[in-house]
PDB file of C-alpha atoms in Angstrom:
ATOM      1  CA  UNK A   1      17.714 -30.316  -2.611  1.00 66.00           C
ATOM      2  CA  UNK A   2      18.944 -30.783  -6.188  1.00 85.00           C
ATOM      3  CA  UNK A   3      18.927 -33.818  -8.448  1.00 94.00           C
ATOM      4  CA  UNK A   4      22.421 -35.380  -8.491  1.00 97.00           C
ATOM      5  CA  UNK A   5      23.934 -36.453 -11.793  1.00 98.00           C
ATOM      6  CA  UNK A   6      26.254 -38.873 -10.028  1.00 98.00           C
ATOM      7  CA  UNK A   7      25.537 -40.868  -6.881  1.00 98.00           C
ATOM      8  CA  UNK A   8      27.834 -42.882  -4.694  1.00 97.00           C
ATOM      9  CA  UNK A   9      27.489 -44.629  -1.362  1.00 96.00           C
ATOM     10  CA  UNK A  10      29.688 -46.343   1.182  1.00 97.00           C
ATOM     11  CA  UNK A  11      31.442 -45.833   4.484  1.00 97.00           C
ATOM     12  CA  UNK A  12      32.987 -42.496   5.369  1.00 97.00           C
ATOM     13  CA  UNK A  13      35.091 -42.520   8.522  1.00 96.00           C
ATOM     14  CA  UNK A  14      36.643 -40.048  10.851  1.00 96.00           C
ATOM     15  CA  UNK A  15      40.386 -39.843  10.181  1.00 94.00           C
ATOM     16  CA  UNK A  16      43.024 -39.122  12.805  1.00 93.00           C
ATOM     17  CA  UNK A  17      46.601 -38.255  11.837  1.00 90.00           C
ATOM     18  CA  UNK A  18      49.602 -37.067  13.892  1.00 91.00           C
ATOM     19  CA  UNK A  19      50.183 -33.327  13.853  1.00 87.00           C
ATOM     20  CA  UNK A  20      53.935 -33.874  13.659  1.00 80.00           C
ATOM     21  CA  UNK A  21      55.910 -36.339  11.591  1.00 76.00           C
ATOM     22  CA  UNK A  22      55.991 -38.787  14.491  1.00 85.00           C
ATOM     23  CA  UNK A  23      54.230 -42.122  14.481  1.00 91.00           C
ATOM     24  CA  UNK A  24      50.868 -42.506  16.195  1.00 93.00           C
ATOM     25  CA  UNK A  25      52.467 -44.269  19.141  1.00 92.00           C
ATOM     26  CA  UNK A  26      54.513 -41.206  20.038  1.00 91.00           C
ATOM     27  CA  UNK A  27      52.149 -38.379  19.068  1.00 90.00           C
ATOM     28  CA  UNK A  28      50.231 -36.433  21.665  1.00 90.00           C
ATOM     29  CA  UNK A  29      48.317 -34.310  19.118  1.00 92.00           C
ATOM     30  CA  UNK A  30      46.190 -35.527  16.218  1.00 92.00           C
ATOM     31  CA  UNK A  31      44.403 -33.882  13.294  1.00 87.00           C
ATOM     32  CA  UNK A  32      40.697 -34.681  13.090  1.00 89.00           C
ATOM     33  CA  UNK A  33      39.744 -35.175   9.439  1.00 90.00           C
ATOM     34  CA  UNK A  34      37.538 -37.608   7.528  1.00 94.00           C
ATOM     35  CA  UNK A  35      37.713 -39.751   4.455  1.00 92.00           C
ATOM     36  CA  UNK A  36      36.089 -42.496   2.469  1.00 95.00           C
ATOM     37  CA  UNK A  37      36.602 -43.473  -1.158  1.00 95.00           C
ATOM     38  CA  UNK A  38      32.997 -42.850  -2.151  1.00 97.00           C
ATOM     39  CA  UNK A  39      32.518 -39.495  -0.434  1.00 97.00           C
ATOM     40  CA  UNK A  40      35.953 -38.419  -1.721  1.00 95.00           C
ATOM     41  CA  UNK A  41      34.693 -39.004  -5.262  1.00 97.00           C
ATOM     42  CA  UNK A  42      31.404 -37.190  -4.580  1.00 97.00           C
ATOM     43  CA  UNK A  43      33.258 -34.174  -3.173  1.00 97.00           C
ATOM     44  CA  UNK A  44      35.559 -34.206  -6.196  1.00 96.00           C
ATOM     45  CA  UNK A  45      32.676 -34.264  -8.661  1.00 97.00           C
ATOM     46  CA  UNK A  46      31.001 -31.368  -6.828  1.00 97.00           C
ATOM     47  CA  UNK A  47      34.198 -29.301  -6.755  1.00 96.00           C
ATOM     48  CA  UNK A  48      34.621 -29.896 -10.459  1.00 97.00           C
ATOM     49  CA  UNK A  49      31.240 -28.346 -11.138  1.00 96.00           C
ATOM     50  CA  UNK A  50      28.772 -31.243 -11.384  1.00 97.00           C
ATOM     51  CA  UNK A  51      25.917 -32.333  -9.124  1.00 98.00           C
ATOM     52  CA  UNK A  52      26.862 -35.194  -6.822  1.00 98.00           C
ATOM     53  CA  UNK A  53      25.113 -37.079  -4.065  1.00 98.00           C
ATOM     54  CA  UNK A  54      26.509 -39.369  -1.361  1.00 98.00           C
ATOM     55  CA  UNK A  55      24.459 -41.603   0.869  1.00 97.00           C
ATOM     56  CA  UNK A  56      25.612 -43.826   3.675  1.00 96.00           C
ATOM     57  CA  UNK A  57      25.225 -44.456   7.374  1.00 98.00           C
ATOM     58  CA  UNK A  58      27.078 -42.654  10.133  1.00 98.00           C
ATOM     59  CA  UNK A  59      26.803 -42.855  13.891  1.00 98.00           C
ATOM     60  CA  UNK A  60      24.591 -40.301  15.573  1.00 98.00           C
ATOM     61  CA  UNK A  61      27.635 -39.011  17.390  1.00 97.00           C
ATOM     62  CA  UNK A  62      29.933 -35.969  17.165  1.00 97.00           C
ATOM     63  CA  UNK A  63      32.109 -37.559  14.463  1.00 97.00           C
ATOM     64  CA  UNK A  64      29.110 -38.553  12.360  1.00 97.00           C
ATOM     65  CA  UNK A  65      27.570 -35.105  12.606  1.00 98.00           C
ATOM     66  CA  UNK A  66      30.914 -33.491  11.729  1.00 97.00           C
ATOM     67  CA  UNK A  67      31.303 -35.669   8.633  1.00 97.00           C
ATOM     68  CA  UNK A  68      27.753 -35.044   7.444  1.00 97.00           C
ATOM     69  CA  UNK A  69      28.133 -31.273   7.800  1.00 97.00           C
ATOM     70  CA  UNK A  70      31.480 -31.242   6.013  1.00 96.00           C
ATOM     71  CA  UNK A  71      30.275 -33.310   3.060  1.00 97.00           C
ATOM     72  CA  UNK A  72      27.171 -31.127   2.775  1.00 97.00           C
ATOM     73  CA  UNK A  73      29.394 -28.073   2.998  1.00 96.00           C
ATOM     74  CA  UNK A  74      31.286 -29.252  -0.085  1.00 96.00           C
ATOM     75  CA  UNK A  75      28.069 -28.995  -2.095  1.00 97.00           C
ATOM     76  CA  UNK A  76      27.225 -32.712  -2.077  1.00 98.00           C
ATOM     77  CA  UNK A  77      23.610 -33.813  -1.612  1.00 98.00           C
ATOM     78  CA  UNK A  78      23.371 -35.844   1.619  1.00 98.00           C
ATOM     79  CA  UNK A  79      19.584 -35.899   1.852  1.00 97.00           C
ATOM     80  CA  UNK A  80      19.597 -39.710   1.885  1.00 97.00           C
ATOM     81  CA  UNK A  81      22.435 -40.179   4.383  1.00 97.00           C
ATOM     82  CA  UNK A  82      21.387 -41.410   7.826  1.00 97.00           C
ATOM     83  CA  UNK A  83      22.637 -41.000  11.390  1.00 98.00           C
ATOM     84  CA  UNK A  84      22.263 -44.221  13.396  1.00 97.00           C
ATOM     85  CA  UNK A  85      21.747 -43.792  17.141  1.00 97.00           C
ATOM     86  CA  UNK A  86      22.518 -47.480  17.762  1.00 96.00           C
ATOM     87  CA  UNK A  87      25.996 -47.660  16.206  1.00 97.00           C
ATOM     88  CA  UNK A  88      29.176 -45.607  16.042  1.00 98.00           C
ATOM     89  CA  UNK A  89      30.888 -43.803  13.186  1.00 98.00           C
ATOM     90  CA  UNK A  90      33.846 -45.747  11.806  1.00 97.00           C
ATOM     91  CA  UNK A  91      37.371 -44.507  12.504  1.00 97.00           C
ATOM     92  CA  UNK A  92      40.681 -44.825  10.702  1.00 94.00           C
ATOM     93  CA  UNK A  93      44.085 -43.661  11.864  1.00 93.00           C
ATOM     94  CA  UNK A  94      46.977 -43.019   9.524  1.00 90.00           C
ATOM     95  CA  UNK A  95      50.698 -42.433   9.973  1.00 90.00           C
ATOM     96  CA  UNK A  96      53.607 -41.928   7.611  1.00 84.00           C
ATOM     97  CA  UNK A  97      56.940 -43.287   8.836  1.00 85.00           C
ATOM     98  CA  UNK A  98      60.059 -43.176   6.647  1.00 81.00           C
ATOM     99  CA  UNK A  99      57.878 -42.370   3.649  1.00 77.00           C
ATOM    100  CA  UNK A 100      55.599 -45.392   4.139  1.00 83.00           C
ATOM    101  CA  UNK A 101      51.911 -44.916   4.921  1.00 85.00           C
ATOM    102  CA  UNK A 102      50.128 -47.232   7.345  1.00 90.00           C
ATOM    103  CA  UNK A 103      46.367 -47.175   7.949  1.00 90.00           C
ATOM    104  CA  UNK A 104      44.588 -48.683  10.961  1.00 93.00           C
ATOM    105  CA  UNK A 105      40.840 -49.318  10.828  1.00 93.00           C
ATOM    106  CA  UNK A 106      38.308 -49.279  13.658  1.00 94.00           C
ATOM    107  CA  UNK A 107      35.138 -50.006  11.720  1.00 93.00           C
ATOM    108  CA  UNK A 108      33.792 -53.358  12.899  1.00 92.00           C
ATOM    109  CA  UNK A 109      30.079 -52.978  13.776  1.00 94.00           C
ATOM    110  CA  UNK A 110      30.163 -49.357  12.644  1.00 97.00           C
ATOM    111  CA  UNK A 111      26.929 -47.743  11.458  1.00 98.00           C
ATOM    112  CA  UNK A 112      28.025 -48.164   7.841  1.00 98.00           C
ATOM    113  CA  UNK A 113      28.831 -51.858   8.294  1.00 97.00           C
ATOM    114  CA  UNK A 114      25.177 -52.422   9.250  1.00 97.00           C
ATOM    115  CA  UNK A 115      23.901 -51.145   5.884  1.00 97.00           C
ATOM    116  CA  UNK A 116      21.269 -53.436   4.368  1.00 97.00           C
ATOM    117  CA  UNK A 117      19.580 -53.554   0.936  1.00 98.00           C
ATOM    118  CA  UNK A 118      16.379 -52.071   2.358  1.00 97.00           C
ATOM    119  CA  UNK A 119      18.286 -48.879   3.205  1.00 96.00           C
ATOM    120  CA  UNK A 120      18.528 -48.084  -0.523  1.00 97.00           C
ATOM    121  CA  UNK A 121      15.970 -45.771  -2.134  1.00 97.00           C
ATOM    122  CA  UNK A 122      15.240 -46.907  -5.690  1.00 98.00           C
ATOM    123  CA  UNK A 123      13.671 -43.589  -6.709  1.00 97.00           C
ATOM    124  CA  UNK A 124      16.792 -41.710  -5.598  1.00 97.00           C
ATOM    125  CA  UNK A 125      19.072 -44.011  -7.589  1.00 98.00           C
ATOM    126  CA  UNK A 126      16.779 -43.984 -10.633  1.00 98.00           C
ATOM    127  CA  UNK A 127      17.017 -40.239 -11.228  1.00 97.00           C
ATOM    128  CA  UNK A 128      20.832 -40.198 -11.495  1.00 98.00           C
ATOM    129  CA  UNK A 129      22.865 -40.544 -14.684  1.00 98.00           C
ATOM    130  CA  UNK A 130      25.518 -42.664 -13.034  1.00 98.00           C
ATOM    131  CA  UNK A 131      26.287 -44.463  -9.762  1.00 98.00           C
ATOM    132  CA  UNK A 132      29.859 -45.015  -8.565  1.00 98.00           C
ATOM    133  CA  UNK A 133      30.405 -48.126  -6.446  1.00 98.00           C
ATOM    134  CA  UNK A 134      33.589 -49.483  -4.874  1.00 98.00           C
ATOM    135  CA  UNK A 135      34.733 -52.886  -3.689  1.00 98.00           C
ATOM    136  CA  UNK A 136      35.187 -51.537  -0.173  1.00 97.00           C
ATOM    137  CA  UNK A 137      31.471 -51.731   0.638  1.00 98.00           C
ATOM    138  CA  UNK A 138      31.054 -55.509   0.145  1.00 98.00           C
ATOM    139  CA  UNK A 139      34.153 -56.075   2.299  1.00 97.00           C
ATOM    140  CA  UNK A 140      32.500 -54.535   5.358  1.00 97.00           C
ATOM    141  CA  UNK A 141      29.838 -57.174   6.060  1.00 97.00           C
ATOM    142  CA  UNK A 142      27.505 -59.661   4.422  1.00 97.00           C
ATOM    143  CA  UNK A 143      24.646 -57.145   4.532  1.00 98.00           C
ATOM    144  CA  UNK A 144      26.873 -54.500   2.919  1.00 98.00           C
ATOM    145  CA  UNK A 145      27.725 -56.951   0.138  1.00 98.00           C
ATOM    146  CA  UNK A 146      24.015 -57.559  -0.413  1.00 98.00           C
ATOM    147  CA  UNK A 147      23.409 -53.787  -0.471  1.00 98.00           C
ATOM    148  CA  UNK A 148      26.165 -53.256  -3.050  1.00 98.00           C
ATOM    149  CA  UNK A 149      24.662 -55.846  -5.389  1.00 98.00           C
ATOM    150  CA  UNK A 150      21.191 -54.396  -4.803  1.00 98.00           C
ATOM    151  CA  UNK A 151      22.485 -50.952  -5.821  1.00 98.00           C
ATOM    152  CA  UNK A 152      23.840 -52.514  -9.014  1.00 98.00           C
ATOM    153  CA  UNK A 153      20.512 -54.241  -9.671  1.00 98.00           C
ATOM    154  CA  UNK A 154      18.509 -51.044  -9.120  1.00 98.00           C
ATOM    155  CA  UNK A 155      20.856 -49.030 -11.324  1.00 98.00           C
ATOM    156  CA  UNK A 156      20.668 -51.580 -14.123  1.00 98.00           C
ATOM    157  CA  UNK A 157      16.865 -51.768 -13.809  1.00 98.00           C
ATOM    158  CA  UNK A 158      16.558 -47.994 -14.170  1.00 98.00           C
ATOM    159  CA  UNK A 159      19.111 -47.421 -16.933  1.00 98.00           C
ATOM    160  CA  UNK A 160      21.666 -45.764 -14.637  1.00 98.00           C
ATOM    161  CA  UNK A 161      25.282 -46.236 -15.733  1.00 98.00           C
ATOM    162  CA  UNK A 162      27.515 -48.107 -13.273  1.00 98.00           C
ATOM    163  CA  UNK A 163      31.074 -47.056 -12.481  1.00 98.00           C
ATOM    164  CA  UNK A 164      33.022 -49.616 -10.424  1.00 98.00           C
ATOM    165  CA  UNK A 165      36.392 -49.157  -8.705  1.00 98.00           C
ATOM    166  CA  UNK A 166      37.481 -52.390  -6.980  1.00 97.00           C
ATOM    167  CA  UNK A 167      39.492 -50.487  -4.357  1.00 96.00           C
ATOM    168  CA  UNK A 168      40.938 -53.728  -3.030  1.00 96.00           C
ATOM    169  CA  UNK A 169      41.559 -53.471   0.725  1.00 95.00           C
ATOM    170  CA  UNK A 170      43.417 -56.519   1.994  1.00 95.00           C
ATOM    171  CA  UNK A 171      43.150 -55.289   5.585  1.00 92.00           C
ATOM    172  CA  UNK A 172      39.392 -55.840   5.293  1.00 94.00           C
ATOM    173  CA  UNK A 173      39.317 -59.247   3.566  1.00 96.00           C
ATOM    174  CA  UNK A 174      41.633 -61.735   1.928  1.00 97.00           C
ATOM    175  CA  UNK A 175      42.193 -61.882  -1.817  1.00 98.00           C
ATOM    176  CA  UNK A 176      40.467 -65.286  -1.826  1.00 98.00           C
ATOM    177  CA  UNK A 177      37.357 -63.713  -0.294  1.00 98.00           C
ATOM    178  CA  UNK A 178      37.521 -60.613  -2.458  1.00 98.00           C
ATOM    179  CA  UNK A 179      38.254 -62.143  -5.871  1.00 98.00           C
ATOM    180  CA  UNK A 180      34.863 -63.746  -6.722  1.00 98.00           C
ATOM    181  CA  UNK A 181      32.896 -60.784  -5.380  1.00 98.00           C
ATOM    182  CA  UNK A 182      34.889 -58.085  -7.170  1.00 98.00           C
ATOM    183  CA  UNK A 183      34.986 -59.993 -10.451  1.00 98.00           C
ATOM    184  CA  UNK A 184      31.219 -60.466 -10.300  1.00 98.00           C
ATOM    185  CA  UNK A 185      30.740 -56.729  -9.706  1.00 98.00           C
ATOM    186  CA  UNK A 186      33.090 -55.938 -12.596  1.00 98.00           C
ATOM    187  CA  UNK A 187      30.844 -57.974 -14.903  1.00 98.00           C
ATOM    188  CA  UNK A 188      27.957 -55.607 -14.149  1.00 97.00           C
ATOM    189  CA  UNK A 189      29.824 -52.340 -14.652  1.00 98.00           C
ATOM    190  CA  UNK A 190      29.703 -49.987 -17.609  1.00 98.00           C
ATOM    191  CA  UNK A 191      33.051 -48.492 -16.576  1.00 98.00           C
ATOM    192  CA  UNK A 192      35.630 -50.560 -14.675  1.00 98.00           C
ATOM    193  CA  UNK A 193      38.380 -48.596 -12.883  1.00 98.00           C
ATOM    194  CA  UNK A 194      40.987 -51.038 -11.531  1.00 97.00           C
ATOM    195  CA  UNK A 195      44.620 -50.503 -10.695  1.00 96.00           C
ATOM    196  CA  UNK A 196      47.162 -52.668 -12.523  1.00 96.00           C
ATOM    197  CA  UNK A 197      48.336 -54.242  -9.246  1.00 96.00           C
ATOM    198  CA  UNK A 198      44.732 -55.098  -8.393  1.00 97.00           C
ATOM    199  CA  UNK A 199      44.248 -56.813 -11.748  1.00 98.00           C
ATOM    200  CA  UNK A 200      47.336 -58.954 -11.208  1.00 98.00           C
ATOM    201  CA  UNK A 201      45.833 -60.198  -7.936  1.00 98.00           C
ATOM    202  CA  UNK A 202      42.293 -60.600  -9.252  1.00 98.00           C
ATOM    203  CA  UNK A 203      43.308 -62.474 -12.408  1.00 98.00           C
ATOM    204  CA  UNK A 204      46.254 -64.279 -10.753  1.00 97.00           C
ATOM    205  CA  UNK A 205      48.724 -63.363 -13.480  1.00 97.00           C
ATOM    206  CA  UNK A 206      51.539 -60.904 -14.164  1.00 96.00           C
ATOM    207  CA  UNK A 207      51.066 -61.208 -17.917  1.00 97.00           C
ATOM    208  CA  UNK A 208      49.659 -58.047 -19.496  1.00 96.00           C
ATOM    209  CA  UNK A 209      48.237 -59.805 -22.559  1.00 96.00           C
ATOM    210  CA  UNK A 210      46.328 -62.253 -20.374  1.00 98.00           C
ATOM    211  CA  UNK A 211      44.949 -59.380 -18.305  1.00 98.00           C
ATOM    212  CA  UNK A 212      43.819 -57.541 -21.441  1.00 97.00           C
ATOM    213  CA  UNK A 213      42.085 -60.675 -22.717  1.00 97.00           C
ATOM    214  CA  UNK A 214      40.230 -60.993 -19.395  1.00 98.00           C
ATOM    215  CA  UNK A 215      39.185 -57.335 -19.479  1.00 98.00           C
ATOM    216  CA  UNK A 216      37.825 -57.742 -22.987  1.00 97.00           C
ATOM    217  CA  UNK A 217      35.435 -60.408 -21.718  1.00 97.00           C
ATOM    218  CA  UNK A 218      33.663 -57.698 -19.716  1.00 97.00           C
ATOM    219  CA  UNK A 219      30.880 -55.453 -20.982  1.00 95.00           C
ATOM    220  CA  UNK A 220      32.694 -52.472 -19.485  1.00 97.00           C
ATOM    221  CA  UNK A 221      35.311 -50.151 -20.871  1.00 98.00           C
ATOM    222  CA  UNK A 222      38.250 -50.668 -18.493  1.00 98.00           C
ATOM    223  CA  UNK A 223      40.374 -47.767 -17.293  1.00 98.00           C
ATOM    224  CA  UNK A 224      43.564 -49.260 -15.866  1.00 97.00           C
ATOM    225  CA  UNK A 225      45.375 -47.032 -13.385  1.00 94.00           C
ATOM    226  CA  UNK A 226      48.924 -47.523 -12.201  1.00 86.00           C
ATOM    227  CA  UNK A 227      50.965 -47.991 -15.367  1.00 83.00           C
ATOM    228  CA  UNK A 228      54.577 -46.834 -15.296  1.00 84.00           C
ATOM    229  CA  UNK A 229      53.871 -43.481 -16.938  1.00 89.00           C
ATOM    230  CA  UNK A 230      50.327 -43.700 -18.226  1.00 94.00           C
ATOM    231  CA  UNK A 231      46.749 -44.833 -17.722  1.00 96.00           C
ATOM    232  CA  UNK A 232      45.363 -47.413 -20.145  1.00 97.00           C
ATOM    233  CA  UNK A 233      41.940 -47.530 -21.760  1.00 98.00           C
ATOM    234  CA  UNK A 234      41.059 -51.093 -22.741  1.00 98.00           C
ATOM    235  CA  UNK A 235      38.007 -51.768 -24.873  1.00 96.00           C
ATOM    236  CA  UNK A 236      37.025 -54.576 -27.240  1.00 93.00           C
ATOM    237  CA  UNK A 237      39.171 -53.334 -30.102  1.00 91.00           C
ATOM    238  CA  UNK A 238      42.017 -51.210 -28.797  1.00 95.00           C
ATOM    239  CA  UNK A 239      44.299 -50.116 -25.983  1.00 97.00           C
ATOM    240  CA  UNK A 240      44.888 -46.391 -25.598  1.00 97.00           C
ATOM    241  CA  UNK A 241      47.616 -45.015 -23.311  1.00 96.00           C
ATOM    242  CA  UNK A 242      47.125 -41.562 -21.777  1.00 96.00           C
ATOM    243  CA  UNK A 243      50.288 -40.062 -20.190  1.00 93.00           C
ATOM    244  CA  UNK A 244      50.435 -38.881 -16.589  1.00 90.00           C
ATOM    245  CA  UNK A 245      51.065 -35.265 -15.627  1.00 86.00           C
ATOM    246  CA  UNK A 246      54.492 -34.828 -14.045  1.00 82.00           C
ATOM    247  CA  UNK A 247      54.592 -33.730 -10.400  1.00 76.00           C
ATOM    248  CA  UNK A 248      57.615 -32.010  -8.901  1.00 71.00           C
ATOM    249  CA  UNK A 249      56.820 -32.634  -5.225  1.00 71.00           C
ATOM    250  CA  UNK A 250      54.617 -35.453  -3.901  1.00 71.00           C
ATOM    251  CA  UNK A 251      53.153 -34.737  -0.447  1.00 64.00           C
ATOM    252  CA  UNK A 252      50.558 -37.493   0.118  1.00 65.00           C
ATOM    253  CA  UNK A 253      49.590 -40.208  -2.362  1.00 68.00           C
ATOM    254  CA  UNK A 254      46.430 -41.227  -0.474  1.00 71.00           C
ATOM    255  CA  UNK A 255      43.380 -40.050  -2.382  1.00 70.00           C
ATOM    256  CA  UNK A 256      45.066 -40.023  -5.795  1.00 82.00           C
ATOM    257  CA  UNK A 257      42.845 -42.802  -7.109  1.00 87.00           C
ATOM    258  CA  UNK A 258      39.660 -41.141  -5.862  1.00 92.00           C
ATOM    259  CA  UNK A 259      40.782 -37.840  -7.383  1.00 92.00           C
ATOM    260  CA  UNK A 260      41.396 -39.618 -10.676  1.00 94.00           C
ATOM    261  CA  UNK A 261      37.922 -41.182 -10.554  1.00 95.00           C
ATOM    262  CA  UNK A 262      36.286 -37.827  -9.838  1.00 96.00           C
ATOM    263  CA  UNK A 263      38.089 -36.128 -12.718  1.00 96.00           C
ATOM    264  CA  UNK A 264      37.432 -38.978 -15.118  1.00 97.00           C
ATOM    265  CA  UNK A 265      33.727 -39.226 -14.237  1.00 98.00           C
ATOM    266  CA  UNK A 266      33.293 -35.467 -14.609  1.00 97.00           C
ATOM    267  CA  UNK A 267      34.880 -35.789 -18.037  1.00 97.00           C
ATOM    268  CA  UNK A 268      32.237 -38.362 -18.962  1.00 98.00           C
ATOM    269  CA  UNK A 269      29.470 -36.155 -17.542  1.00 97.00           C
ATOM    270  CA  UNK A 270      30.740 -33.334 -19.740  1.00 97.00           C
ATOM    271  CA  UNK A 271      30.479 -35.590 -22.780  1.00 97.00           C
ATOM    272  CA  UNK A 272      34.218 -35.941 -23.350  1.00 97.00           C
ATOM    273  CA  UNK A 273      35.716 -38.946 -25.113  1.00 96.00           C
ATOM    274  CA  UNK A 274      37.363 -41.608 -22.956  1.00 97.00           C
ATOM    275  CA  UNK A 275      40.914 -40.363 -23.674  1.00 97.00           C
ATOM    276  CA  UNK A 276      39.890 -36.778 -22.865  1.00 96.00           C
ATOM    277  CA  UNK A 277      38.153 -37.888 -19.653  1.00 97.00           C
ATOM    278  CA  UNK A 278      41.186 -39.954 -18.607  1.00 97.00           C
ATOM    279  CA  UNK A 279      43.426 -36.933 -19.203  1.00 96.00           C
ATOM    280  CA  UNK A 280      41.260 -34.933 -16.796  1.00 96.00           C
ATOM    281  CA  UNK A 281      41.431 -37.799 -14.300  1.00 95.00           C
ATOM    282  CA  UNK A 282      45.223 -37.955 -14.581  1.00 94.00           C
ATOM    283  CA  UNK A 283      45.466 -34.212 -13.999  1.00 94.00           C
ATOM    284  CA  UNK A 284      43.187 -34.201 -10.948  1.00 94.00           C
ATOM    285  CA  UNK A 285      45.054 -37.170  -9.457  1.00 91.00           C
ATOM    286  CA  UNK A 286      48.357 -35.330  -9.932  1.00 89.00           C
ATOM    287  CA  UNK A 287      46.963 -32.277  -8.137  1.00 88.00           C
ATOM    288  CA  UNK A 288      45.591 -34.293  -5.197  1.00 84.00           C
ATOM    289  CA  UNK A 289      48.966 -35.825  -4.316  1.00 75.00           C
ATOM    290  CA  UNK A 290      50.490 -32.378  -3.870  1.00 73.00           C
ATOM    291  CA  UNK A 291      48.348 -31.774  -0.750  1.00 76.00           C
ATOM    292  CA  UNK A 292      47.973 -33.711   2.494  1.00 70.00           C
ATOM    293  CA  UNK A 293      44.625 -35.396   3.039  1.00 66.00           C
ATOM    294  CA  UNK A 294      42.223 -37.725   1.274  1.00 72.00           C
ATOM    295  CA  UNK A 295      40.189 -35.130  -0.650  1.00 80.00           C
ATOM    296  CA  UNK A 296      41.405 -31.703   0.420  1.00 83.00           C
ATOM    297  CA  UNK A 297      43.626 -31.288  -2.640  1.00 82.00           C
ATOM    298  CA  UNK A 298      40.899 -31.934  -5.209  1.00 90.00           C
ATOM    299  CA  UNK A 299      40.798 -28.815  -7.402  1.00 89.00           C
ATOM    300  CA  UNK A 300      37.944 -26.755  -8.755  1.00 91.00           C
ATOM    301  CA  UNK A 301      37.132 -26.885 -12.460  1.00 93.00           C
ATOM    302  CA  UNK A 302      38.630 -23.399 -12.821  1.00 93.00           C
ATOM    303  CA  UNK A 303      41.929 -24.688 -11.438  1.00 91.00           C
ATOM    304  CA  UNK A 304      41.870 -27.637 -13.828  1.00 92.00           C
ATOM    305  CA  UNK A 305      41.232 -25.339 -16.786  1.00 90.00           C
ATOM    306  CA  UNK A 306      44.052 -23.069 -15.683  1.00 89.00           C
ATOM    307  CA  UNK A 307      46.497 -25.978 -15.946  1.00 88.00           C
ATOM    308  CA  UNK A 308      45.081 -27.232 -19.235  1.00 85.00           C
ATOM    309  CA  UNK A 309      45.222 -23.761 -20.762  1.00 82.00           C
ATOM    310  CA  UNK A 310      48.557 -22.907 -19.096  1.00 68.00           C
ATOM    311  CA  UNK A 311      47.110 -19.829 -17.400  1.00 60.00           C
ATOM    312  CA  UNK A 312      49.802 -18.005 -15.415  1.00 58.00           C
ATOM    313  CA  UNK A 313      49.169 -17.525 -11.697  1.00 50.00           C
ATOM    314  CA  UNK A 314      49.266 -13.897 -10.524  1.00 51.00           C
ATOM    315  CA  UNK A 315      50.493 -13.885  -6.938  1.00 49.00           C
ATOM    316  CA  UNK A 316      49.877 -10.182  -6.150  1.00 58.00           C
TER     317      UNK A 316
END
């Protein structure tokens, strides 16, 4: 076991997708994959050359064992993940019809939804440089919400930096339920990673200047994803826009945000400035959407450098 630089925790689910371009209702064959925002980020950080750990709860069932092996196989520390014999691994199913993605969740009473604050190991959290938390975890159950805030408390107590991506999921809870919880979590973060559409819902305004004023009330540096052609860095004194990387052919947009987070957080771990780290995040996100799957398209650091340095690919 190694000491992770970055930790994250939350629910990772089995993922089923049609083999063909048909909808789920008419497909007789499905891919068996897995995904979860937090483990996606951990895998991305590991692929990009830094030490990452993911902890969470899975069912002690074939899907849970498959997920645990695959995450471990990507070089992520899973020494504090648990297999629960009393509950099942969560499941999501996804289809793309006429270019529109639909996700269906089967995660009520899953092993992850039963996570409680006492499942957290303070000593494990304390030795990390940073913990990445998302707003998905508190949406799963009251005990998960308590665990998310306990992780924040333990990180703050031990001087561990907190990265927070709200990852608003309106299939899990309403905006009225989510708003006070996510805004409270944002207040505790050192880095806040919202999408622009999420901010409009959380702050109940379409006005950019009002949103910026709200962000400047936070202690965090805010990295706002989802601008027309750029990502914005909002701090107390300035707004910096970092352009996207152009993509010729988009295959699957799911996982772009997690890829961005992984690239950005690795940039911070490398000691880059915020604009430099955001540029890495933008690049990784652009590479992820050129491959099907939640995390499969996350590149290695060598691949990132090849793009940055314009290294020509030798096919044969």
